[in-house]
Amino acid sequence: MKLFLLTLSAVFIPFLFTSASNIPELEDGYEYVTCGSIIKLSNKASGYKLHSHGISYGSGSGQQSVTGFPESDDGNSFWLVEAAYGKVCERGKPVPCGSSIRLKHINTQGYLHSHAHQSPLSRQQEVSCYDGKDSGDNWQIKCQKNDYWIREEPVQFVHEETHVYLSSSPNVKFGQPIPGQLEVAGSTKGSTNIAQWAAQEGIYFAANKSK
């Protein structure tokens, strides 16, 4: 599968860390995840990043695999926030909690996807990276306390068609050819931190809340 280089006129927003915490101090106006943001998502249970690559599943759909990746500096962990399938959203618009989005993998151009196939290790629902476009790419943002998706705040992704939660357990690891990477699957249980994710490193835009 071809890899694509990313060229954008947006500015990478650096993290400003305080000495008392490893949570970055967010610059005013850039605390929101918006349409057009390019982000890395960190699982709250493991700290691993949502990741994909040109390696397909050997079972299930045979589509491109999605995993949890331990290193924070890998370019295959960047995802573009887009409107749900058949919808549009303006770059810079904050993503409301409860709305649906798609996540497009930057390097391979596939969409985070799920469907009625078993995941290879835990036998839950498979999560893949799909190079087509359909409503199986839609994920609803479920927040704990905010009206909008906020950086560094834990959120859940609920698959719009099948209602499973995007999840990754630190106890479910692959062997070869991707040793140490975690399985990412769709789980019916959303009550634990294996189904919580936080937007961290990335390219963010100043929020535009105008109608």
GROMACS .gro file of C-alpha atoms in nm:
model
  211
    1MET     CA    1   0.000   0.000   0.000
    2LYS     CA    2   0.130   0.343  -0.094
    3LEU     CA    3   0.236   0.591   0.168
    4PHE     CA    4   0.148   0.957   0.136
    5LEU     CA    5   0.345   1.255   0.261
    6LEU     CA    6   0.156   1.525   0.446
    7THR     CA    7   0.185   1.888   0.339
    8LEU     CA    8  -0.024   2.145   0.523
    9SER     CA    9  -0.020   2.517   0.584
   10ALA     CA   10  -0.138   2.472   0.943
   11VAL     CA   11   0.089   2.516   1.242
   12PHE     CA   12   0.194   2.235   1.473
   13ILE     CA   13   0.083   2.332   1.823
   14PRO     CA   14   0.361   2.252   2.071
   15PHE     CA   15   0.297   2.127   2.419
   16LEU     CA   16   0.384   2.358   2.708
   17PHE     CA   17   0.451   2.131   3.007
   18THR     CA   18   0.434   2.243   3.365
   19SER     CA   19   0.680   2.105   3.616
   20ALA     CA   20   0.406   1.958   3.834
   21SER     CA   21   0.227   1.757   3.567
   22ASN     CA   22   0.281   1.567   3.245
   23ILE     CA   23  -0.046   1.713   3.112
   24PRO     CA   24   0.043   2.000   2.879
   25GLU     CA   25  -0.078   2.353   2.933
   26LEU     CA   26  -0.298   2.422   2.631
   27GLU     CA   27  -0.283   2.754   2.452
   28ASP     CA   28  -0.609   2.951   2.462
   29GLY     CA   29  -0.819   2.881   2.156
   30TYR     CA   30  -0.642   2.554   2.080
   31GLU     CA   31  -0.793   2.338   2.351
   32TYR     CA   32  -1.061   2.197   2.118
   33VAL     CA   33  -1.036   1.911   1.874
   34THR     CA   34  -1.186   2.050   1.554
   35CYS     CA   35  -1.271   1.936   1.207
   36GLY     CA   36  -0.941   1.919   1.020
   37SER     CA   37  -0.730   1.849   1.329
   38ILE     CA   38  -0.457   1.590   1.276
   39ILE     CA   39  -0.414   1.403   1.603
   40LYS     CA   40  -0.263   1.113   1.789
   41LEU     CA   41  -0.498   0.926   2.022
   42SER     CA   42  -0.361   0.773   2.339
   43ASN     CA   43  -0.542   0.490   2.515
   44LYS     CA   44  -0.597   0.572   2.884
   45ALA     CA   45  -0.533   0.216   3.006
   46SER     CA   46  -0.201   0.159   2.830
   47GLY     CA   47  -0.077   0.493   2.695
   48TYR     CA   48  -0.038   0.324   2.355
   49LYS     CA   49  -0.127   0.522   2.042
   50LEU     CA   50  -0.401   0.432   1.795
   51HIS     CA   51  -0.200   0.313   1.497
   52SER     CA   52  -0.219   0.159   1.153
   53HIS     CA   53   0.024   0.050   0.882
   54GLY     CA   54   0.044  -0.150   0.559
   55ILE     CA   55  -0.011  -0.485   0.733
   56SER     CA   56  -0.342  -0.666   0.679
   57TYR     CA   57  -0.523  -0.902   0.913
   58GLY     CA   58  -0.464  -1.269   0.839
   59SER     CA   59  -0.821  -1.349   0.944
   60GLY     CA   60  -1.161  -1.180   0.950
   61SER     CA   61  -1.201  -0.917   0.680
   62GLY     CA   62  -0.837  -0.922   0.568
   63GLN     CA   63  -0.842  -0.542   0.576
   64GLN     CA   64  -0.559  -0.323   0.702
   65SER     CA   65  -0.493  -0.382   1.071
   66VAL     CA   66  -0.531  -0.124   1.350
   67THR     CA   67  -0.324  -0.162   1.665
   68GLY     CA   68  -0.202   0.012   1.978
   69PHE     CA   69   0.159   0.127   1.933
   70PRO     CA   70   0.393   0.193   2.229
   71GLU     CA   71   0.612   0.471   2.088
   72SER     CA   72   0.490   0.830   2.066
   73ASP     CA   73   0.710   0.943   1.776
   74ASP     CA   74   0.583   0.714   1.497
   75GLY     CA   75   0.422   0.884   1.195
   76ASN     CA   76   0.176   0.597   1.145
   77SER     CA   77  -0.023   0.713   1.448
   78PHE     CA   78  -0.161   1.035   1.295
   79TRP     CA   79  -0.534   1.059   1.215
   80LEU     CA   80  -0.731   1.335   1.042
   81VAL     CA   81  -1.067   1.433   1.196
   82GLU     CA   82  -1.334   1.445   0.924
   83ALA     CA   83  -1.712   1.473   0.911
   84ALA     CA   84  -1.922   1.157   0.927
   85TYR     CA   85  -1.988   0.978   0.599
   86GLY     CA   86  -2.224   1.187   0.386
   87LYS     CA   87  -2.177   1.496   0.606
   88VAL     CA   88  -1.955   1.804   0.589
   89CYS     CA   89  -1.781   2.008   0.857
   90GLU     CA   90  -1.577   2.325   0.835
   91ARG     CA   91  -1.211   2.316   0.933
   92GLY     CA   92  -1.169   2.474   1.274
   93LYS     CA   93  -1.521   2.392   1.396
   94PRO     CA   94  -1.508   2.226   1.741
   95VAL     CA   95  -1.647   1.873   1.745
   96PRO     CA   96  -1.957   1.857   1.967
   97CYS     CA   97  -1.987   1.567   2.209
   98GLY     CA   98  -2.250   1.326   2.081
   99SER     CA   99  -2.174   1.398   1.716
  100SER     CA  100  -2.028   1.147   1.472
  101ILE     CA  101  -1.697   1.177   1.290
  102ARG     CA  102  -1.457   0.974   1.078
  103LEU     CA  103  -1.085   0.928   1.146
  104LYS     CA  104  -0.867   0.907   0.835
  105HIS     CA  105  -0.523   0.750   0.866
  106ILE     CA  106  -0.276   1.002   0.727
  107ASN     CA  107  -0.013   0.772   0.579
  108THR     CA  108  -0.237   0.511   0.417
  109GLN     CA  109  -0.554   0.720   0.363
  110GLY     CA  110  -0.785   0.451   0.502
  111TYR     CA  111  -1.065   0.519   0.750
  112LEU     CA  112  -1.101   0.374   1.100
  113HIS     CA  113  -1.374   0.116   1.044
  114SER     CA  114  -1.563  -0.166   1.210
  115HIS     CA  115  -1.802  -0.439   1.099
  116ALA     CA  116  -1.934  -0.785   1.191
  117HIS     CA  117  -1.602  -0.973   1.189
  118GLN     CA  118  -1.426  -1.116   1.493
  119SER     CA  119  -1.108  -0.950   1.613
  120PRO     CA  120  -0.809  -1.187   1.579
  121LEU     CA  121  -0.704  -1.222   1.945
  122SER     CA  122  -0.985  -1.138   2.187
  123ARG     CA  123  -1.268  -1.249   1.953
  124GLN     CA  124  -1.453  -0.924   2.002
  125GLN     CA  125  -1.545  -0.708   1.700
  126GLU     CA  126  -1.274  -0.634   1.448
  127VAL     CA  127  -1.155  -0.275   1.397
  128SER     CA  128  -0.977  -0.213   1.069
  129CYS     CA  129  -0.851   0.063   0.844
  130TYR     CA  130  -1.071   0.059   0.533
  131ASP     CA  131  -0.980   0.226   0.205
  132GLY     CA  132  -1.340   0.247   0.092
  133LYS     CA  133  -1.595   0.495   0.220
  134ASP     CA  134  -1.921   0.400   0.392
  135SER     CA  135  -2.119   0.445   0.712
  136GLY     CA  136  -1.909   0.176   0.883
  137ASP     CA  137  -1.648   0.452   0.920
  138ASN     CA  138  -1.868   0.662   1.151
  139TRP     CA  139  -1.783   0.691   1.523
  140GLN     CA  140  -1.983   0.888   1.780
  141ILE     CA  141  -1.788   1.094   2.034
  142LYS     CA  142  -1.897   1.026   2.391
  143CYS     CA  143  -1.757   1.272   2.647
  144GLN     CA  144  -1.753   1.253   3.025
  145LYS     CA  145  -1.830   1.613   3.118
  146ASN     CA  146  -1.785   1.858   2.830
  147ASP     CA  147  -2.002   1.991   2.549
  148TYR     CA  148  -1.716   1.966   2.300
  149TRP     CA  149  -1.427   1.727   2.240
  150ILE     CA  150  -1.134   1.872   2.440
  151ARG     CA  151  -0.769   1.779   2.400
  152GLU     CA  152  -0.623   1.563   2.677
  153GLU     CA  153  -0.971   1.486   2.813
  154PRO     CA  154  -1.079   1.119   2.794
  155VAL     CA  155  -1.351   1.041   2.540
  156GLN     CA  156  -1.503   0.725   2.399
  157PHE     CA  157  -1.567   0.633   2.038
  158VAL     CA  158  -1.889   0.440   1.980
  159HIS     CA  159  -1.931   0.273   1.642
  160GLU     CA  160  -2.245   0.423   1.495
  161GLU     CA  161  -2.373   0.109   1.320
  162THR     CA  162  -2.289  -0.164   1.573
  163HIS     CA  163  -2.268   0.036   1.902
  164VAL     CA  164  -1.939  -0.115   2.018
  165TYR     CA  165  -1.670   0.092   2.191
  166LEU     CA  166  -1.324   0.142   2.043
  167SER     CA  167  -1.103  -0.032   2.297
  168SER     CA  168  -0.757  -0.172   2.357
  169SER     CA  169  -0.647  -0.387   2.650
  170PRO     CA  170  -0.282  -0.381   2.763
  171ASN     CA  171  -0.314  -0.758   2.817
  172VAL     CA  172  -0.391  -0.846   2.454
  173LYS     CA  173  -0.069  -0.827   2.248
  174PHE     CA  174   0.030  -0.945   1.903
  175GLY     CA  175   0.329  -1.160   1.818
  176GLN     CA  176   0.500  -1.155   1.479
  177PRO     CA  177   0.500  -0.963   1.249
  178ILE     CA  178   0.403  -0.682   1.490
  179PRO     CA  179   0.534  -0.802   1.827
  180GLY     CA  180   0.434  -0.601   2.132
  181GLN     CA  181   0.160  -0.404   1.960
  182LEU     CA  182  -0.185  -0.422   2.119
  183GLU     CA  183  -0.505  -0.540   1.960
  184VAL     CA  184  -0.762  -0.267   1.900
  185ALA     CA  185  -1.117  -0.405   1.897
  186GLY     CA  186  -1.480  -0.312   1.932
  187SER     CA  187  -1.607  -0.396   2.281
  188THR     CA  188  -1.959  -0.403   2.418
  189LYS     CA  189  -1.820  -0.281   2.751
  190GLY     CA  190  -1.751   0.091   2.775
  191SER     CA  191  -1.722   0.124   3.152
  192THR     CA  192  -1.342   0.089   3.185
  193ASN     CA  193  -1.044   0.294   3.073
  194ILE     CA  194  -0.956   0.047   2.796
  195ALA     CA  195  -1.234   0.225   2.604
  196GLN     CA  196  -1.110   0.578   2.682
  197TRP     CA  197  -0.886   0.782   2.451
  198ALA     CA  198  -0.727   1.126   2.469
  199ALA     CA  199  -0.622   1.349   2.179
  200GLN     CA  200  -0.260   1.448   2.232
  201GLU     CA  201   0.016   1.540   1.984
  202GLY     CA  202  -0.095   1.682   1.653
  203ILE     CA  203  -0.188   1.977   1.436
  204TYR     CA  204  -0.468   2.186   1.581
  205PHE     CA  205  -0.658   2.491   1.461
  206ALA     CA  206  -0.793   2.785   1.658
  207ALA     CA  207  -1.156   2.701   1.731
  208ASN     CA  208  -1.424   2.874   1.528
  209LYS     CA  209  -1.756   2.854   1.711
  210SER     CA  210  -1.942   3.096   1.482
  211LYS     CA  211  -2.252   2.955   1.312
   0.00000   0.00000   0.00000
